[in-house]
mmCIF file of the C-alpha atoms, coordinates in Angstrom:
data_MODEL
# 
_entry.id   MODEL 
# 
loop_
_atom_site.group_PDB 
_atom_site.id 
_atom_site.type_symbol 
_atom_site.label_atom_id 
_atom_site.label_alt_id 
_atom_site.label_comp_id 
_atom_site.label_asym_id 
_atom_site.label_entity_id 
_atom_site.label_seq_id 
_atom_site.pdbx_PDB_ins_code 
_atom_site.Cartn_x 
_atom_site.Cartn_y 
_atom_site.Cartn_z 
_atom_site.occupancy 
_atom_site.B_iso_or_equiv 
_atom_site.pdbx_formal_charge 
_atom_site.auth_seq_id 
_atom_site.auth_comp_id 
_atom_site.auth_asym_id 
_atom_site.auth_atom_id 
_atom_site.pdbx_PDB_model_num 
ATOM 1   C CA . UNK A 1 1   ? 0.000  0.000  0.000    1.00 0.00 ? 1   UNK A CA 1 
ATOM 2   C CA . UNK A 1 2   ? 1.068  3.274  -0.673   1.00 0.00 ? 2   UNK A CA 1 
ATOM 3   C CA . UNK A 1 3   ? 0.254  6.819  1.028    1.00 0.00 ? 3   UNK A CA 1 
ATOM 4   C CA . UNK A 1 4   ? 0.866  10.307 0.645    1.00 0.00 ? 4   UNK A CA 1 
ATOM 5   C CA . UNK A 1 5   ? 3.744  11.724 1.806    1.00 0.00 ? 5   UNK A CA 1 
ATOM 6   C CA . UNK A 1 6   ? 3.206  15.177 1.153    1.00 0.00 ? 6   UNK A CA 1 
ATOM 7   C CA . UNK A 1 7   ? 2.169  15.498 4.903    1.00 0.00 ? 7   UNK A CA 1 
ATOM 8   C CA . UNK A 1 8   ? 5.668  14.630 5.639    1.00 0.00 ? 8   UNK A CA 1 
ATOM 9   C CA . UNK A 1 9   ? 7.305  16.888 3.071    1.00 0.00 ? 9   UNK A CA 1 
ATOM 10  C CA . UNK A 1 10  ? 4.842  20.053 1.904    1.00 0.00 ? 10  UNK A CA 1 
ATOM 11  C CA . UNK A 1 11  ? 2.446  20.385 5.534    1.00 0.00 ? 11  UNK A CA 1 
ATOM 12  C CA . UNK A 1 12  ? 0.867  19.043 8.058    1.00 0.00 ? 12  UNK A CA 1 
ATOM 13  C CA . UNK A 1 13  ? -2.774 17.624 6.630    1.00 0.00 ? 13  UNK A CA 1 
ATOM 14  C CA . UNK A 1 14  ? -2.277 18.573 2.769    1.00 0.00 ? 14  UNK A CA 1 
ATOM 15  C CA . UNK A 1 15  ? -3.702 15.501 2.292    1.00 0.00 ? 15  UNK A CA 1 
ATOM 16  C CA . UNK A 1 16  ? -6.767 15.281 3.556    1.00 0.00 ? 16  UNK A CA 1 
ATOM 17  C CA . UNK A 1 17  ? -8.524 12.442 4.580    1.00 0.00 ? 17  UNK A CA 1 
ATOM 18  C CA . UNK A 1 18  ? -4.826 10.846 3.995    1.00 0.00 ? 18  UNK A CA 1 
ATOM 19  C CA . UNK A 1 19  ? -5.597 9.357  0.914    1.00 0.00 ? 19  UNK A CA 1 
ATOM 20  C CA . UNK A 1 20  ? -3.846 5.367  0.446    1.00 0.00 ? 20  UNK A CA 1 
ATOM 21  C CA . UNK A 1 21  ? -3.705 3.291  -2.722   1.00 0.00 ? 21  UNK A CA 1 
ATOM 22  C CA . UNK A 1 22  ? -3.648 0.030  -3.562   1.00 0.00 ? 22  UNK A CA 1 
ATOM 23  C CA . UNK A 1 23  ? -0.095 -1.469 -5.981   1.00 0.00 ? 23  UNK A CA 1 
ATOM 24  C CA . UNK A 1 24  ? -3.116 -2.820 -7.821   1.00 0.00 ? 24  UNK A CA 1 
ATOM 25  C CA . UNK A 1 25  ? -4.710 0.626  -7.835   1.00 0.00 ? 25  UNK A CA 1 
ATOM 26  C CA . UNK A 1 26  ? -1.689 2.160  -8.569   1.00 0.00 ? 26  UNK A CA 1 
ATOM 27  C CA . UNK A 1 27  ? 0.002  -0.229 -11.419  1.00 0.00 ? 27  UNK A CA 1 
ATOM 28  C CA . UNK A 1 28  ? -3.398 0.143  -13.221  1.00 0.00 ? 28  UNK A CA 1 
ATOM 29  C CA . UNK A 1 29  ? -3.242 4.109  -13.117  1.00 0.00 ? 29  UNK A CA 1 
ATOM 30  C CA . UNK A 1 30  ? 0.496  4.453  -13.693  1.00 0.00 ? 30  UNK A CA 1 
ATOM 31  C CA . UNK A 1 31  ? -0.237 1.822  -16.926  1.00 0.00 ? 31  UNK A CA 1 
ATOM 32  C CA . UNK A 1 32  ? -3.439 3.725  -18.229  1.00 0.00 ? 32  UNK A CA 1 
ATOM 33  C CA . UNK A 1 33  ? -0.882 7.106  -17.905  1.00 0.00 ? 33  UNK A CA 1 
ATOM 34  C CA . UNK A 1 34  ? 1.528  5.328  -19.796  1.00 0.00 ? 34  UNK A CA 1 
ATOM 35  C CA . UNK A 1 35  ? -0.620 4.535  -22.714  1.00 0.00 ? 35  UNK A CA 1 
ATOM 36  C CA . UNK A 1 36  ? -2.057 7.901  -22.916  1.00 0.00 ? 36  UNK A CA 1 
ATOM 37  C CA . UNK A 1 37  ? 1.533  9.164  -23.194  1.00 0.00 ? 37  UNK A CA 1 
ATOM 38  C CA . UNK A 1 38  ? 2.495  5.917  -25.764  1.00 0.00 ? 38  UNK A CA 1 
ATOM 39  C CA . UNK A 1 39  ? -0.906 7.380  -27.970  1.00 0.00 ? 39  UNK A CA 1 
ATOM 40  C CA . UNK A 1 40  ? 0.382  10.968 -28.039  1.00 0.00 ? 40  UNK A CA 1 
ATOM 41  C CA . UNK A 1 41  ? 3.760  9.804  -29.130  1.00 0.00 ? 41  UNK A CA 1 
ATOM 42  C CA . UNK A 1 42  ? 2.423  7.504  -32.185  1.00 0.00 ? 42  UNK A CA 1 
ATOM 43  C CA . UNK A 1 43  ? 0.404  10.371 -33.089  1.00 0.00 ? 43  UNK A CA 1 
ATOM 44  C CA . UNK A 1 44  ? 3.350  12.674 -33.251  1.00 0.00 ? 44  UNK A CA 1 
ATOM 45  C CA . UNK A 1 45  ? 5.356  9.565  -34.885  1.00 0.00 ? 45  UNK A CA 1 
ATOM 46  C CA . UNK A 1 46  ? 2.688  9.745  -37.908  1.00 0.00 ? 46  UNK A CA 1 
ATOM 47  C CA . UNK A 1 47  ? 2.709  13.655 -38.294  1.00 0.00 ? 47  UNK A CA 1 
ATOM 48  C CA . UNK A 1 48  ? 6.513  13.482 -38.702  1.00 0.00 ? 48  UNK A CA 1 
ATOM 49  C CA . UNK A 1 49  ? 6.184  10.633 -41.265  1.00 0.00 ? 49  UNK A CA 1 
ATOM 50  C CA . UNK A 1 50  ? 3.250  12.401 -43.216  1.00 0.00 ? 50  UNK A CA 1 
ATOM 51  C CA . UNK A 1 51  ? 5.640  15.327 -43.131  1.00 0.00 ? 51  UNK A CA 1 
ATOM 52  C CA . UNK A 1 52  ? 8.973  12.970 -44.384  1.00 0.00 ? 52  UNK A CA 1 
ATOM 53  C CA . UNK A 1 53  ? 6.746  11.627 -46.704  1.00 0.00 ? 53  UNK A CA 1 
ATOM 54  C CA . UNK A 1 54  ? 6.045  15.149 -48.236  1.00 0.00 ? 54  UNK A CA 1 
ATOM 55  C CA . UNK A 1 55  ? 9.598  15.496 -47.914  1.00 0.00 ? 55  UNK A CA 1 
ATOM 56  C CA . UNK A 1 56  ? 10.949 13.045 -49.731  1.00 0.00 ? 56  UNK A CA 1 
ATOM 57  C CA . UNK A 1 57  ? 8.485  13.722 -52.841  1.00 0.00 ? 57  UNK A CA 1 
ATOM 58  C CA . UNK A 1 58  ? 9.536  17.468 -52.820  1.00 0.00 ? 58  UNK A CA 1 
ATOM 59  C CA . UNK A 1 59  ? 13.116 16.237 -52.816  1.00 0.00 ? 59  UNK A CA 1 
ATOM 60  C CA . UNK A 1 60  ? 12.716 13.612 -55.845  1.00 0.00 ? 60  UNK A CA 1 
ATOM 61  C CA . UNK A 1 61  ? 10.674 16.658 -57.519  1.00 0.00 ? 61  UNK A CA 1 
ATOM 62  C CA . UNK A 1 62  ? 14.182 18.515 -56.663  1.00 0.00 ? 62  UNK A CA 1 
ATOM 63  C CA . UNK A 1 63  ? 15.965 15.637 -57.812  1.00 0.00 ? 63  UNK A CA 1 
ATOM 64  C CA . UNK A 1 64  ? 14.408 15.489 -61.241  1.00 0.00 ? 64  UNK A CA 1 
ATOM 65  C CA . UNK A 1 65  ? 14.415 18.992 -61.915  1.00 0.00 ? 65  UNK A CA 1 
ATOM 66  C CA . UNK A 1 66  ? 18.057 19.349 -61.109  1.00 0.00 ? 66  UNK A CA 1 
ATOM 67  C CA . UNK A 1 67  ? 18.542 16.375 -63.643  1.00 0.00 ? 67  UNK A CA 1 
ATOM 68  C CA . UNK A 1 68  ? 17.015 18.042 -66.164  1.00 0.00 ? 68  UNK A CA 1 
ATOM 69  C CA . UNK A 1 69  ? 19.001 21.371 -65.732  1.00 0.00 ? 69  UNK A CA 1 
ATOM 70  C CA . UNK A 1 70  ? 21.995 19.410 -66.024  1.00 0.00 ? 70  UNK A CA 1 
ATOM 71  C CA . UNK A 1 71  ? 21.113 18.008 -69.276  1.00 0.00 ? 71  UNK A CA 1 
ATOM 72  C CA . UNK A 1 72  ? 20.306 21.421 -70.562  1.00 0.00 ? 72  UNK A CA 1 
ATOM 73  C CA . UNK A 1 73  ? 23.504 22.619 -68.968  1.00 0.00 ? 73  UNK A CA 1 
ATOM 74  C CA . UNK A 1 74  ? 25.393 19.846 -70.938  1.00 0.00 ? 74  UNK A CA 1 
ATOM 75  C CA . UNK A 1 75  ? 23.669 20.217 -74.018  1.00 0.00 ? 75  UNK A CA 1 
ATOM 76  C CA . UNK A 1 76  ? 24.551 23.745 -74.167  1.00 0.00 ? 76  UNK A CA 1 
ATOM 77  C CA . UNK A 1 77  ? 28.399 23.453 -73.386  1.00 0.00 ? 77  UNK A CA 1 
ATOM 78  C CA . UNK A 1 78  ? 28.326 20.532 -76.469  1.00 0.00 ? 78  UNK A CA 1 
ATOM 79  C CA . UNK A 1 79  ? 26.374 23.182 -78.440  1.00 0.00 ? 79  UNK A CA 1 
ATOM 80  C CA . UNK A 1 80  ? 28.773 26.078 -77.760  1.00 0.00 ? 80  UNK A CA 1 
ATOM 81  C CA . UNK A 1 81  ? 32.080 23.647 -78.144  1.00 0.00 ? 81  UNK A CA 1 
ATOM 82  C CA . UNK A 1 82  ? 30.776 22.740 -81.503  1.00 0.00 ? 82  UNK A CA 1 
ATOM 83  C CA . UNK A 1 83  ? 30.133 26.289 -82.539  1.00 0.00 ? 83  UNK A CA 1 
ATOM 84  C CA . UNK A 1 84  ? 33.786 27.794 -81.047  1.00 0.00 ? 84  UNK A CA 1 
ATOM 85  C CA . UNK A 1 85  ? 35.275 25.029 -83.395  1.00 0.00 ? 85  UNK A CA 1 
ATOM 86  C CA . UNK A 1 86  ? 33.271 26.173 -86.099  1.00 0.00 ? 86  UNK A CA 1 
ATOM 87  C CA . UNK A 1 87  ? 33.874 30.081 -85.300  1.00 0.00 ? 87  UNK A CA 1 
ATOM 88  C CA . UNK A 1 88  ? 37.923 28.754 -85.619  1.00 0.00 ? 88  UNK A CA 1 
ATOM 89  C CA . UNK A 1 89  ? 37.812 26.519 -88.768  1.00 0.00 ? 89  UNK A CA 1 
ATOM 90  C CA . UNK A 1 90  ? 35.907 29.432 -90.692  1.00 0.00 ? 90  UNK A CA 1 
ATOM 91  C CA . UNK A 1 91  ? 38.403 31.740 -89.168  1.00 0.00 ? 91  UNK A CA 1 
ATOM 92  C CA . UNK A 1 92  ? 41.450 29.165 -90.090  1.00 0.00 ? 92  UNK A CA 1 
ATOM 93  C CA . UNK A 1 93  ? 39.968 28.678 -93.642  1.00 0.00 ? 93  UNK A CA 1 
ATOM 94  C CA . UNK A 1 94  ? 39.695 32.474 -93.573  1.00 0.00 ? 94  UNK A CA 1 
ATOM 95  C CA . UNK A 1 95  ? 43.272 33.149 -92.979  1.00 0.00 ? 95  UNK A CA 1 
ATOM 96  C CA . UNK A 1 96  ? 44.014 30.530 -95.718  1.00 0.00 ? 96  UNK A CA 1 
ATOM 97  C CA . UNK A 1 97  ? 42.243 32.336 -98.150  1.00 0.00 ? 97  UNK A CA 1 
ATOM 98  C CA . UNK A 1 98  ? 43.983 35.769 -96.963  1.00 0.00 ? 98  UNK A CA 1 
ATOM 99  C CA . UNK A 1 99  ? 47.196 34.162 -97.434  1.00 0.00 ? 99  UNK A CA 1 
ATOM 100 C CA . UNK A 1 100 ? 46.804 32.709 -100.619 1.00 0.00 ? 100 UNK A CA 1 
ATOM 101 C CA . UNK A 1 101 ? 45.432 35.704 -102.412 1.00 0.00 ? 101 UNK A CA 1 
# 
């Protein structure tokens, strides 16, 4: 059996009636508190999985786009190589021409 000991710690007859409780009485409370507690934290272990979930899709969304840019990036600097060689062949051919006249 357990008691209150604020009588012994807080004041003389804080609690009133001096209130005992069973370890049945107590293990059940000190369980149902425990599951209430256990809920709240699988609740707030769904939120933050809804939210990685969310996440993660704006990331691959991210992911893809930056993939694309890439390719456009790479594209490009194939596209401007190949012009800068043609830009210097015309300009070799050119000075060919200028030299042979």
């Amino acid at each position: 059996m357990f008691r209150c000991i604020s009588n012994d710690r807080i004041a003389k007859d804080y609690c009133s009636g001096s209130p005992r409780l069973w370890e049945t009485e107590l293990f059940g409370s000190i369980l149902t508190i425990i599951q209430k507690e256990a809920a709240v934290v699988m609740d707030k272990k769904a939120l933050v999985q809804k939210a990685d979930s969310k996440l993660a899709e704006r990331m691959s969304g991210i992911d893809r786009q930056l993939y694309e840019l890439r390719q456009r990036i790479s594209i490009y600097d194939n596209d401007h190589i190949e012009i800068v060689f043609c830009f210097r062949n015309a300009f070799e051919q050119l000075e060919g021409v200028i030299a042979d006249e």
